[in-house]
Coordinates of C-alpha atoms (C1' of nucleotides) in Angstrom, one line a residue:
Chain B
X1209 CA -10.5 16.5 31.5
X1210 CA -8.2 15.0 28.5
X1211 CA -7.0 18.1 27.0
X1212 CA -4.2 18.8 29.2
X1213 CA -2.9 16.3 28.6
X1214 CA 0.8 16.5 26.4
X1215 CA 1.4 14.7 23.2
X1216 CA 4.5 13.0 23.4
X1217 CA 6.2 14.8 20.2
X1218 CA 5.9 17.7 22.1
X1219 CA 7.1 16.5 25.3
X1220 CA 10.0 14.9 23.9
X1221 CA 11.2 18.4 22.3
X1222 CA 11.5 20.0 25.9
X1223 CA 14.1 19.9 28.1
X1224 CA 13.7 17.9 31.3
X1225 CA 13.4 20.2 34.5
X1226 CA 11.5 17.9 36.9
X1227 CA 7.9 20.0 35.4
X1228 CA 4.8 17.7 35.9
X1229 CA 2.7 16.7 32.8
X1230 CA -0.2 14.4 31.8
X1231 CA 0.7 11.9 29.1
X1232 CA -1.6 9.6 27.2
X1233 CA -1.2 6.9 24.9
X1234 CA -0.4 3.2 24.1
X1235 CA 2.0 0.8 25.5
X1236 CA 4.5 -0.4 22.7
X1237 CA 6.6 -2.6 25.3
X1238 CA 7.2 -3.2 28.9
X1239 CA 10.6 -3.4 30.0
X1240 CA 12.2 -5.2 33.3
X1241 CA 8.6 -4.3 34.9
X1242 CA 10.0 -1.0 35.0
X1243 CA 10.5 0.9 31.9
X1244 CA 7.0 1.4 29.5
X1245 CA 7.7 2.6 25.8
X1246 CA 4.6 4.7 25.2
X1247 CA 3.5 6.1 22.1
X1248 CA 0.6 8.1 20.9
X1249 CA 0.8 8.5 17.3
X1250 CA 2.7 11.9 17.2
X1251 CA 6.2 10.4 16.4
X1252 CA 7.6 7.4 16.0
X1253 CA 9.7 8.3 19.1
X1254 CA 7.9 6.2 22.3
X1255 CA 8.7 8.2 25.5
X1256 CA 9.9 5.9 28.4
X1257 CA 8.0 6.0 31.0
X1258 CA 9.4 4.8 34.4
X1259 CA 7.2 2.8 37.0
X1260 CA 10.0 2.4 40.1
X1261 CA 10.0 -1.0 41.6
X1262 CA 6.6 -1.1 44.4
X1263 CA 4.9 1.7 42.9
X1264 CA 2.5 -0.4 40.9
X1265 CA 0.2 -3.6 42.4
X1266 CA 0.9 -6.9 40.9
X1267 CA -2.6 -7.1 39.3
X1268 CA -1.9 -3.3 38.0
X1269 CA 1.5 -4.5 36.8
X1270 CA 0.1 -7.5 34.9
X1271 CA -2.1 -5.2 32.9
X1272 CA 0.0 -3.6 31.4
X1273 CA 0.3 -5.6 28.2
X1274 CA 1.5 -4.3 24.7
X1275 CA -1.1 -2.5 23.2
X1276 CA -2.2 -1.3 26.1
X1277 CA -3.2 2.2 26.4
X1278 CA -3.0 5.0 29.4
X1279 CA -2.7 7.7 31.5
X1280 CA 0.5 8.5 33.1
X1281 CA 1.2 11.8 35.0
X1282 CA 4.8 11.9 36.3
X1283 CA 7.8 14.2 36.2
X1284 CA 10.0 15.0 33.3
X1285 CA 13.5 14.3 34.2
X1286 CA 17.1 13.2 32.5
X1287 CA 17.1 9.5 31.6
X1288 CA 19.7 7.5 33.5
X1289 CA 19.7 5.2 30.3
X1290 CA 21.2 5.7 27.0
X1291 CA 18.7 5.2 24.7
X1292 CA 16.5 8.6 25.4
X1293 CA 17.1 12.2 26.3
X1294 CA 14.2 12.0 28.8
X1295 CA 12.2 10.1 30.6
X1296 CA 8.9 10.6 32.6
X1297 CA 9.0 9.7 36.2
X1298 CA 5.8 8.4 37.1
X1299 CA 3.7 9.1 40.0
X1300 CA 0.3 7.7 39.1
X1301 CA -0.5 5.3 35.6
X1302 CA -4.0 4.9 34.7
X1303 CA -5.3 2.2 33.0
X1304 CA -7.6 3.7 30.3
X1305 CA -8.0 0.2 28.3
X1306 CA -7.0 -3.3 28.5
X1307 CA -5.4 -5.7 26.0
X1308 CA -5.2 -9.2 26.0
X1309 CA -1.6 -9.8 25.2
X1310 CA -2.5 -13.4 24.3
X1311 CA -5.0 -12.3 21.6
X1312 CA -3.3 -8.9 20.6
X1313 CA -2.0 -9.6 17.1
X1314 CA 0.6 -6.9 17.1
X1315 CA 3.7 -8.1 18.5
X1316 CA 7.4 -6.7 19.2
X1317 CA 8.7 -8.3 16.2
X1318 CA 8.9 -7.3 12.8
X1319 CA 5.2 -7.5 10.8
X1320 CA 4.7 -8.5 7.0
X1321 CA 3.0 -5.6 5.3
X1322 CA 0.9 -7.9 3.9
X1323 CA -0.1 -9.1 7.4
X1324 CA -0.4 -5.6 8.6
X1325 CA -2.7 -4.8 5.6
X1326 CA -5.4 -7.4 7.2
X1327 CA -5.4 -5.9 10.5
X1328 CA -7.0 -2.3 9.2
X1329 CA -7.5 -1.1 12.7
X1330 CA -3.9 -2.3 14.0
X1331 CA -1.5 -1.2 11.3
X1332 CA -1.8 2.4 12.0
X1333 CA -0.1 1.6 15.9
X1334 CA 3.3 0.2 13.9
X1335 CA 6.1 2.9 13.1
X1336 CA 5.7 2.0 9.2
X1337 CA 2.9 3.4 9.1
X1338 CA 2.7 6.1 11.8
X1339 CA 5.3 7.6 9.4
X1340 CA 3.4 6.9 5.9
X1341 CA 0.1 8.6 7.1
X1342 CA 2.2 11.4 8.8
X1343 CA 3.3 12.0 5.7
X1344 CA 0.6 11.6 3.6
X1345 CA -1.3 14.2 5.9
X1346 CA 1.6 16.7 5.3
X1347 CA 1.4 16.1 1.3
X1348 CA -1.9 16.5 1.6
X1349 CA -1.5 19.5 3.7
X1350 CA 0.9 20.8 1.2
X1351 CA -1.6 20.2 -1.6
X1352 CA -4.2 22.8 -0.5
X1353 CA -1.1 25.5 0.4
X1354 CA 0.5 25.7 -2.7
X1355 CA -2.7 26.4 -4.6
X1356 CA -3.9 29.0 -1.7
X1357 CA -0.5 30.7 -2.3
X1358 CA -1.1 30.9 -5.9
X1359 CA -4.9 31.9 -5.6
X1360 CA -6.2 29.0 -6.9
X1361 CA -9.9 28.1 -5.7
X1362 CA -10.3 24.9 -4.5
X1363 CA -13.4 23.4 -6.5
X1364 CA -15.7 21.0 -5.2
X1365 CA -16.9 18.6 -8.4
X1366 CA -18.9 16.1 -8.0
X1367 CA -19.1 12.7 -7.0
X1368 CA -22.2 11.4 -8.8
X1369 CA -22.0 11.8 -12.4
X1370 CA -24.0 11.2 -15.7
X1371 CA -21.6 11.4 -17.8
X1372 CA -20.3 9.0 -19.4
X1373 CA -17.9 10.3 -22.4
X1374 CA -14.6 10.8 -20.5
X1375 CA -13.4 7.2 -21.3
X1376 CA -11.6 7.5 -18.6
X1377 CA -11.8 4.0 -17.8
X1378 CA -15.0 1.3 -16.4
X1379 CA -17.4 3.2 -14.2
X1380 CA -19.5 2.1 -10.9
X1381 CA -22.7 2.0 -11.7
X1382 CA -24.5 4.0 -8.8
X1383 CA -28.4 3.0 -9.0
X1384 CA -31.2 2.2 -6.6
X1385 CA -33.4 0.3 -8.9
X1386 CA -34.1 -3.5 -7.6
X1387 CA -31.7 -5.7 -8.8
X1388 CA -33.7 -8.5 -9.2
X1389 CA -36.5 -6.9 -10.9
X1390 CA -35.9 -3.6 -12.6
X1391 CA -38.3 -1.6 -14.5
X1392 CA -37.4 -2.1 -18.3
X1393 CA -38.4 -0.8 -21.7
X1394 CA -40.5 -2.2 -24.6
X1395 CA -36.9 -3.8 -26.1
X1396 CA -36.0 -5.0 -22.6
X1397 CA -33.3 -2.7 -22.0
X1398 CA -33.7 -1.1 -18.1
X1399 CA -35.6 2.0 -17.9
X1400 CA -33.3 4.7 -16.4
X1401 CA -35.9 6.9 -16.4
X1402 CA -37.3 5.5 -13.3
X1403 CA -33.7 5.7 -11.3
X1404 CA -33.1 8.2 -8.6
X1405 CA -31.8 10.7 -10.9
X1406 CA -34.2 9.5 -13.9
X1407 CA -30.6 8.8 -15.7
X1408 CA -27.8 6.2 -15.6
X1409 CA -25.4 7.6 -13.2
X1410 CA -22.2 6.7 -12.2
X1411 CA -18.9 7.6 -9.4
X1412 CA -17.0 10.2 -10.9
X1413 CA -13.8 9.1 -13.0
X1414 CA -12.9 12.8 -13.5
X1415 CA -13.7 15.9 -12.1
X1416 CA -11.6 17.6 -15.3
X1417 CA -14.8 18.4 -16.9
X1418 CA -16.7 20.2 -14.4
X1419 CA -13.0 21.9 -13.4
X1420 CA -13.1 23.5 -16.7
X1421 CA -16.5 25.1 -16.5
X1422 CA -15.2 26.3 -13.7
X1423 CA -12.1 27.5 -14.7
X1424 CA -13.3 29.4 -17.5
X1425 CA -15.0 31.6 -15.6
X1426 CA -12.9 31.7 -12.4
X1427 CA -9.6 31.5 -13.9
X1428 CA -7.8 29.3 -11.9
X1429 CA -9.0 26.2 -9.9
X1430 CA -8.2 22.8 -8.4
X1431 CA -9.8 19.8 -7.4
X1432 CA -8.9 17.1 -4.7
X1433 CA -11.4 14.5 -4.0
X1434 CA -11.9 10.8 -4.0
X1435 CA -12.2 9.1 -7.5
X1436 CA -13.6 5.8 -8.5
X1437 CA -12.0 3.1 -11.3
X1438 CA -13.9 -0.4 -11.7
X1439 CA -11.5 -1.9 -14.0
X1440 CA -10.4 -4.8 -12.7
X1441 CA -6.7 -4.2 -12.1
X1442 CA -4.5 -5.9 -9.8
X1443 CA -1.2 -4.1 -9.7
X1444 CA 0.7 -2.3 -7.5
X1445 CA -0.2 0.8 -8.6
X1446 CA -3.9 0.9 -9.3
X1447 CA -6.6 1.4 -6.9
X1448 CA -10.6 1.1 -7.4
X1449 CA -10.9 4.2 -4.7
X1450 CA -8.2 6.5 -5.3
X1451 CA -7.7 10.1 -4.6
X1452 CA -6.7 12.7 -7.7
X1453 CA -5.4 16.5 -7.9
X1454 CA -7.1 18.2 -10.8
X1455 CA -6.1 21.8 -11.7
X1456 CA -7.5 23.7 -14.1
X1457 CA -6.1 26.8 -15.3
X1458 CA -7.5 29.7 -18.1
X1459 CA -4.7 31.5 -20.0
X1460 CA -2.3 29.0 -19.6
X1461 CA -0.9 27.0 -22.6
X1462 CA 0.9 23.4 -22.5
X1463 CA 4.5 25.2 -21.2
X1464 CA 2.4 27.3 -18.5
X1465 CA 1.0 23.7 -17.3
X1466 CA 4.5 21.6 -17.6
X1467 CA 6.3 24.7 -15.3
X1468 CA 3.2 24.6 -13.2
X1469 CA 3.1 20.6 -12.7
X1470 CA 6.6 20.3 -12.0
X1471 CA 6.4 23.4 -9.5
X1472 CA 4.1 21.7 -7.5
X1473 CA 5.7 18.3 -7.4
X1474 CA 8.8 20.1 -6.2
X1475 CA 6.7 22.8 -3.8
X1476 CA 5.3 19.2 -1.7
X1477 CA 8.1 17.2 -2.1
X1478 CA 9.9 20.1 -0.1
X1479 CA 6.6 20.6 2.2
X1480 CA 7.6 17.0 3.7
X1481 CA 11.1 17.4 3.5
X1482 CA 10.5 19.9 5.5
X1483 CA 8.1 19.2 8.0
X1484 CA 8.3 15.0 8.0
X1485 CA 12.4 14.6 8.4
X1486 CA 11.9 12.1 10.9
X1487 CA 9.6 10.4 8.9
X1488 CA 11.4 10.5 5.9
X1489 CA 14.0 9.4 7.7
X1490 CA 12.8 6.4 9.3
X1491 CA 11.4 5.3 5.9
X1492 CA 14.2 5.3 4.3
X1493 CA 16.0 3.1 6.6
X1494 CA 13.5 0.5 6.0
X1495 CA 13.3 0.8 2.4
X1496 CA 17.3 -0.1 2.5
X1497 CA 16.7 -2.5 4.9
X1498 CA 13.9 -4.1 2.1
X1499 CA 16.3 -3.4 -0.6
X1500 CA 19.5 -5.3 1.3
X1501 CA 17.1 -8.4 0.6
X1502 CA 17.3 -7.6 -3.3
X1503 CA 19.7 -8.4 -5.9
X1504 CA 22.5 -6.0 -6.6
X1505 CA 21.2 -4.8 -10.0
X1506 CA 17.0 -4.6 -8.1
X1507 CA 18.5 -2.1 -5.6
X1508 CA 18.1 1.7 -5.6
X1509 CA 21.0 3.7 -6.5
X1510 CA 20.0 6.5 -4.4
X1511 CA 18.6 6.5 -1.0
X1512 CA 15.3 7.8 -0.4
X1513 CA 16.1 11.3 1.3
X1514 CA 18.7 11.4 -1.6
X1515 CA 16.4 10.6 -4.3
X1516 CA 14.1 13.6 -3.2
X1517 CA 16.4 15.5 -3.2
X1518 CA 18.2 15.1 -6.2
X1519 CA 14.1 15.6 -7.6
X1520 CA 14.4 18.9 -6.1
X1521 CA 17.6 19.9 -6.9
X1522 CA 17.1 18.9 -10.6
X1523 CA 14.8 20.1 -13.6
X1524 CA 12.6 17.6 -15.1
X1525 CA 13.9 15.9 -18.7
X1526 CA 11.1 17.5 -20.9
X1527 CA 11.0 15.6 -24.6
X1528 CA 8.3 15.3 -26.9
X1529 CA 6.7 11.8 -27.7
X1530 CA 8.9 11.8 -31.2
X1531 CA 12.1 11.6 -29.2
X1532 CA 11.5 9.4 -27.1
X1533 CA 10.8 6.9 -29.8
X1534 CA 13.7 8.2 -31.4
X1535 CA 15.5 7.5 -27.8
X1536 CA 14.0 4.1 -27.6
X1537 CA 15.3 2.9 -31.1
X1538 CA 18.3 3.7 -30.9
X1539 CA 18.6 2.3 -27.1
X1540 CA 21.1 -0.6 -25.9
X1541 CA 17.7 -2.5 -25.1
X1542 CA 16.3 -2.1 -27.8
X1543 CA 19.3 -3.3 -30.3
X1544 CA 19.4 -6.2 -28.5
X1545 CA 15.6 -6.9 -28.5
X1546 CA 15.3 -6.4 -24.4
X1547 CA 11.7 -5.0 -24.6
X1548 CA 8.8 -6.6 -25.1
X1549 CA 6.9 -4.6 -26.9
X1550 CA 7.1 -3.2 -30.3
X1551 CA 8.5 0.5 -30.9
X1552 CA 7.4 2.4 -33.2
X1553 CA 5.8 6.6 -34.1
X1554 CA 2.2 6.2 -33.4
X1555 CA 2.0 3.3 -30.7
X1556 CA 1.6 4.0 -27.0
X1557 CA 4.7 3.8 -24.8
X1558 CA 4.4 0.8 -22.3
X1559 CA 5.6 0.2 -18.5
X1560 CA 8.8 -1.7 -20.2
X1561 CA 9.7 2.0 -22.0
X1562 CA 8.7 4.5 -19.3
X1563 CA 11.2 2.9 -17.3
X1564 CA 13.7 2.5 -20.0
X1565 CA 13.5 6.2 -20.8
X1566 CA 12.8 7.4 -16.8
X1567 CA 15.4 5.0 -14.9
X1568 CA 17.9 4.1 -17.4
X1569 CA 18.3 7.1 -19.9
X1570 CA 18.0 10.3 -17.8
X1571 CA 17.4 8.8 -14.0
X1572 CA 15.5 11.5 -13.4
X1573 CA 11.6 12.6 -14.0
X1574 CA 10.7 12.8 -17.4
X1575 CA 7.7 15.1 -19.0
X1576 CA 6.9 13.8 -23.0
X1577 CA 5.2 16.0 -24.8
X1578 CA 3.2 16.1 -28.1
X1579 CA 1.4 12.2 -28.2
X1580 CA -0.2 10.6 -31.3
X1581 CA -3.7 12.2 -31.3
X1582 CA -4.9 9.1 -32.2
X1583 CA -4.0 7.4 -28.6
X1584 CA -5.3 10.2 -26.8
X1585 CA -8.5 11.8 -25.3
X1586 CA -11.1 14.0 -27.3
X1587 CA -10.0 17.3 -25.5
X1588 CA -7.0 17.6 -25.8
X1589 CA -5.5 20.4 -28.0
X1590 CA -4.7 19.6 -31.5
X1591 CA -1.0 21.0 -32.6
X1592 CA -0.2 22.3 -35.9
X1593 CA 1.0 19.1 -37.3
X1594 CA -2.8 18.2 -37.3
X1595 CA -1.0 14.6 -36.5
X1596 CA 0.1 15.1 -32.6
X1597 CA -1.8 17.1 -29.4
X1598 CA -0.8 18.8 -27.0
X1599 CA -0.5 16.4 -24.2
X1600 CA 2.1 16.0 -21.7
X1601 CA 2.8 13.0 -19.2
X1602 CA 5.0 13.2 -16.1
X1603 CA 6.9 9.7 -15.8
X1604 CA 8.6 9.1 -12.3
X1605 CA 11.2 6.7 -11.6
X1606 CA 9.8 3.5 -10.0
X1607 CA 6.3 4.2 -10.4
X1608 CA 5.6 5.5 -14.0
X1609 CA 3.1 7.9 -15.1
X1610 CA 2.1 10.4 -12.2
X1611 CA 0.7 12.9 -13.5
X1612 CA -1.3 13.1 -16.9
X1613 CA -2.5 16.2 -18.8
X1614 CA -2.8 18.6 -21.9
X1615 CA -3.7 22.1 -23.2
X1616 CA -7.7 21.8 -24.1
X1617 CA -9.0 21.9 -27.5
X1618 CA -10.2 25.3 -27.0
X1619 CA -11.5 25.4 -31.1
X1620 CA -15.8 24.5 -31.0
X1621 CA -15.1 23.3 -34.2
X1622 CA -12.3 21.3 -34.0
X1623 CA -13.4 19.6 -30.5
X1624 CA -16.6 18.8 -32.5
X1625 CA -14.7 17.3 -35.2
X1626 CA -12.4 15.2 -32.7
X1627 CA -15.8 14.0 -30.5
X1628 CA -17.6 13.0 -33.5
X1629 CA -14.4 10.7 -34.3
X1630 CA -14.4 9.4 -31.3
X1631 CA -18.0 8.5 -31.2
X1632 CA -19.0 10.3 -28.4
X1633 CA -22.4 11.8 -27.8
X1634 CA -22.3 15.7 -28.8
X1635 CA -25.6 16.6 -27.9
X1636 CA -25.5 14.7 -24.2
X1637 CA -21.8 17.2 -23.9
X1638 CA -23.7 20.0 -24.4
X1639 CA -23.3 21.8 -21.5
X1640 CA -19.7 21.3 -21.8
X1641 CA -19.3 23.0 -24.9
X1642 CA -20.7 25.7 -23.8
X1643 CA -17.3 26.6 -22.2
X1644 CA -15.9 26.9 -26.2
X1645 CA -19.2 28.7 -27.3
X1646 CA -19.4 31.9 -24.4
X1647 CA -15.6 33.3 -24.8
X1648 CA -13.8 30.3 -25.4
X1649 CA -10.1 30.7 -23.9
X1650 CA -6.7 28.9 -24.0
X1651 CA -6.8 26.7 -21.1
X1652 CA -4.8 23.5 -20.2
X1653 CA -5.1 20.8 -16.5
X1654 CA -3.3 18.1 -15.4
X1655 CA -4.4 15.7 -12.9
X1656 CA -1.7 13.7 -10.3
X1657 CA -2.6 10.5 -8.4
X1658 CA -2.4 11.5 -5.0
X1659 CA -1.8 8.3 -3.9
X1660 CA 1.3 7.3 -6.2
X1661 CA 3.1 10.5 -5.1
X1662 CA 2.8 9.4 -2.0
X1663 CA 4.8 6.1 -3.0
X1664 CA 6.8 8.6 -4.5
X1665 CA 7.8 10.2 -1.3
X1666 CA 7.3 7.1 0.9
X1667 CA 9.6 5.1 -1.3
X1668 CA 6.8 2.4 -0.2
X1669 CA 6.2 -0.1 -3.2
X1670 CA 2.5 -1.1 -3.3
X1671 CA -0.1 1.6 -3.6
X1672 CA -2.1 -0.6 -0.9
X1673 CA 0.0 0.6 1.9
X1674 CA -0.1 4.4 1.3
X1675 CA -4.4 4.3 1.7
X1676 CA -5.7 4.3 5.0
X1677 CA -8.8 1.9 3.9
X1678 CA -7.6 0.4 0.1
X1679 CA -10.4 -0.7 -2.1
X1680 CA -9.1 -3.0 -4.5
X1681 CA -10.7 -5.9 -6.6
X1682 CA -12.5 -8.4 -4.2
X1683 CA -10.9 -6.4 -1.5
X1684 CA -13.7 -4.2 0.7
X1685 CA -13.3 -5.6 3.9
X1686 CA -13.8 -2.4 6.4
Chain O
rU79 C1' -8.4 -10.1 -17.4
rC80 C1' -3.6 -12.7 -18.7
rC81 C1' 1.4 -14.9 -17.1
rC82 C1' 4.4 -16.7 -12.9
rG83 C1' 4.7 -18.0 -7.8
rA84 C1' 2.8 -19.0 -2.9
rA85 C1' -0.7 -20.9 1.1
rU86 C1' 2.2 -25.5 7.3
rA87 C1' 1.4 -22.7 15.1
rG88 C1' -0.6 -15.8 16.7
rC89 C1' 3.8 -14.0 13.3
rU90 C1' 8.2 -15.3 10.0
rC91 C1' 9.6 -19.7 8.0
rA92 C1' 11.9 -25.1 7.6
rG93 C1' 9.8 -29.9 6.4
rU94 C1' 14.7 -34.3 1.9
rU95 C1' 12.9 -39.4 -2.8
rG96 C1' 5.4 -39.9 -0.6
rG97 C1' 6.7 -43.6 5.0
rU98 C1' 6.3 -43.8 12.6
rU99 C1' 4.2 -38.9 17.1
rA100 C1' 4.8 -32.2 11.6
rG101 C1' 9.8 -28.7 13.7
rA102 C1' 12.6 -23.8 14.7
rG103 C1' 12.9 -18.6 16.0
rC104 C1' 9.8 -14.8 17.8
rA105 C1' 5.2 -14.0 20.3
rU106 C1' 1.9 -16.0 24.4
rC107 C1' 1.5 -18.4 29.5
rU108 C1' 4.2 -19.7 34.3
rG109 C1' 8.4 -18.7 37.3
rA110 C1' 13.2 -16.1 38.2
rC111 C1' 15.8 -11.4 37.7
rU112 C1' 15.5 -6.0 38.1
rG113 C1' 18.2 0.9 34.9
rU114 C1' 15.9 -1.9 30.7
rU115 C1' 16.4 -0.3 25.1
rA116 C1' 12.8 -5.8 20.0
rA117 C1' 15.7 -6.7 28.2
rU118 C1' 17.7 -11.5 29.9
rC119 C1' 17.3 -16.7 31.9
rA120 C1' 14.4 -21.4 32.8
rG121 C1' 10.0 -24.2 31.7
rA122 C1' 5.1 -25.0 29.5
rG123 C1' 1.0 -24.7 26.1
rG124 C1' -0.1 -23.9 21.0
rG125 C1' -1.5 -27.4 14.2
rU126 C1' -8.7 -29.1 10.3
rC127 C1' -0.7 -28.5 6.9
rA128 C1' -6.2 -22.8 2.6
rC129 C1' -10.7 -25.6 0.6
rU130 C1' -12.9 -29.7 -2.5
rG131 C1' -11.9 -34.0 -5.0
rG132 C1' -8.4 -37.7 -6.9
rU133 C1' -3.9 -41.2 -7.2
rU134 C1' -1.7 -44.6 -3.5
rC135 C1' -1.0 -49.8 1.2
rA136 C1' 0.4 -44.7 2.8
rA137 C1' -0.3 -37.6 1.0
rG138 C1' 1.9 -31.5 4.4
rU139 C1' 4.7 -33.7 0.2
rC140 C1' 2.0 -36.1 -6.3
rC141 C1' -2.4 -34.6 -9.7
rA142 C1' -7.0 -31.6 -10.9
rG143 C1' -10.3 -27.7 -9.6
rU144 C1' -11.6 -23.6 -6.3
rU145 C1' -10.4 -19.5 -3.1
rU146 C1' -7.2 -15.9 -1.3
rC147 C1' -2.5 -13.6 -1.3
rG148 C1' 2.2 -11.8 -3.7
rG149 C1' 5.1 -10.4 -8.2
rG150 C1' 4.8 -9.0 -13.4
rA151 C1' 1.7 -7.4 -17.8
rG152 C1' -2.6 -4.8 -19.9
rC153 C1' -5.8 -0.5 -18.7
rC154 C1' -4.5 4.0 -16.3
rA155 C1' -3.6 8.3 -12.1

RNA sequence: UCCCGAAUAGCUCAGUUGGUUAGAGCAUCUGACUGUUAAUCAGAGGGUCACUGGUUCAAGUCCAGUUUCGGGAGCCA
């Protein structure tokens, strides 16, 4: 019988009056043979449980090693010792699982991340991150409320895809044709038409498409879901497995989007605030611990609780593409030849100016509006200037572009034009054009990389350490 | 994929101009102590110096290649 048993969170909110409970978890340290530091995953707080001298067997004692984990029923009572309100006097510890101290990995020192990031199982019993995925639940959690609130229907797109046209980036083949000998036509080419689904398919890249068949008929809808990348990027920031917010919204226009994006940034951001101060708090001690090993100019002028804060407290800088050029031209760095990378109307912003514009100019999130149609995607809406469209990005400090999106090209025509100039496939599209044939309506989506607002919050630096399981290039190990 | 850097004990790292038996702290093990807070004190064990090849009387140290990791860039979310 484990369910009555306590979670120490709980417990450690109550106030001690001698009550008997049932505690269960792992043994962080052992102290003077006396004192156990238990923890279970609720809270980074351990609860000290006390063992008096003679109550245990030697052999009883020995085995219990860090890492350790059991079953302690006991009585809640004022600590004696200063560093805990309470602690759990214990009349009978049960050893639920051993662990051999001289192989256990995790130790009571301080861990790498990039040790901890090798030991998949083990990472998830350190405080780091305890906290990250406590948070990352809660964001998540905070995801699905705000949408239910707004009566939003959560949309389930697929995983599997055919097509190919998004250009959202390299694809994962998904096949189970022979590798060494697959069936091919008369020119040599492999004949898809004897694959699974009698097509090339792929992982998804996007689930933007399907989200607006959807929407246009159900008004409002959002996806969350795992998506897949295979180009081969190694930065702290990129993932091959990643997890992406998609709304999609009818009747809305590219303001209605901007005020709904930021909304939602804010309405999580507050969600954890809320709900993970602990958390929060403990993760920003050890990002200013990390950033005390930094260079004065490196470091972070506002701590992390203050950071979010001054996100929530603040609107985002909305410009449009033009003046941020116009911003970037006319920057200190860019008199003085600082950037890299050439400026000019028509040529993407790079990392080098995100951060210029987002950390330097207005220290604060940034949305620009109206890109160069030419260095965006097909559908997005084509403004009057028949030069720019009507496409927004949401730049955050420290990580760069978060969130990416745009009012569609609602106009059959002109989406035609636009995917004929782009080279991709009308015909193969068809079904998605039929969303601009039957009552075509001013729509507009974003979509937000679930994991880099979790760096976001986190203040964590590598998008490796916000992912429970990363998948990475040459990196698949569990 | 490109640029830069790194790889030495379980972990974090030192190792000088190439030169005898490769060191420290923490962890582990043994013992002591017992209201501790990453407990403390004493002692012990622990190494294919990433891999492959080369230079040299002699390589952890120099050179080349490979692999992996870290930082940055591109692509993007």
């Amino acid at each position: 019988m484990f369910n009555k048993r306590v979670k120490i969170k709980e417990l450690l909110s109550t106030e001690p009056q001698g009550q008997e409970v049932t505690v269960m978890g792992w043994v962080r340290t052992f102290r003077n043979n006396q004192f156990i530091a238990l923890n279970d995953g609720s809270t980074n707080n351990n609860l000290q449980v006390v063992a008096t001298l003679g109550m245990l067997n030697d052999e009883t004692q020995k085995r219990i090693t860090t890492g350790a984990s059991l079953k302690v029923t006991g009585n809640v009572v004022a600590s004696l010792g200063k560093g805990q309100k309470l602690d759990l006097n214990a009349t009978s510890i049960e050893i639920l699982g051993d662990c051999d101290a001289a192989e256990y990995p995790m130790q009571q020192k301080k861990h790498s991340l990039e040790f901890l990031r090798e030991k998949a199982h083990l990472r998830f019993r350190t405080n780091t991150f305890g906290s990250i995925f406590r948070v990352r639940h809660s964001l998540a959690f905070a995801v699905h409320k705000f949408f239910n609130e707004k009566d939003f229907l959560y949309l389930h797109t697929p995983v599997i895809t055919a097509s190919d046209a998004e250009g959202a980036g390299e694809m994962f083949r998904v096949t189970t044709l022979p590798f060494d000998n697959p069936p091919r036509n008369e020119d040599g080419t492999i004949n898809f038409k004897e694959d699974f689904f009698g097509k090339s398919t792929n992982l998804t890249v996007s689930g933007q498409l399907e989200g607006e068949l959807a929407a246009t008929a159900l008004s409002d809808i959002y996806t969350f879901g795992p998506t897949f990348r295979a180009e081969n990027s190694n930065t702290t920031r990129h993932l091959a497995e990643f997890w992406m917010i998609e709304p999609e919204m009818a009747f809305y226009d590219i303001e209605d989007n901007m005020n709904l994006a930021e909304e939602f940034i804010k309405y999580i951001i507050r969600h954890a605030m809320d709900n993970n101060r602990e958390d929060l708090e403990f993760l920003a001690q050890r990002l200013a611990e990390e950033e005390k090993q930094l260079p004065q100019d490196k470091r972070s002028d506002l701590g992390l609780i203050e950071k979010l804060e001054f996100v929530l407290n603040n609107a985002f800088e909305r410009i449009t593409y033009t003046e941020a050029v116009n911003i970037l031209l006319e920057s200190p760095a860019y008199k003085k030849k600082k950037f890299q990378y050439e400026v000019s109307w028509g040529v993407d912003l790079q990392s080098e100016h995100e951060r210029y514009l987002v950390e330097k100019h207005f220290k604060k999130p940034v949305i620009v509006t109206g890109y160069p149609a030419a260095i965006k995607a097909f559908y997005m809406r084509m403004n009057d200037d028949g030069k720019t469209v009507a496409a927004m990005d949401i730049l955050a400090p420290g990580i760069g572009e978060i969130v990416g999106g745009s009012q569609r090209e609602e106009r059959l025509d002109k989406l035609v034009q636009r995917m004929e100039q782009m080279h991709i496939p009308v015909e193969e599209m068809s079904w998605y054009l039929d969303t601009r044939r039957y009552g075509t309506v001013p729509h507009a989506g974003f979509g937000l990389g679930f994991e880099r607002m979790v760096l976001f919050v986190t203040g964590m630096t590598n998008i490796r350490d916000v992912i429970p399981f990363a998948r990475t290039p040459k990196t698949c190990e569990f």
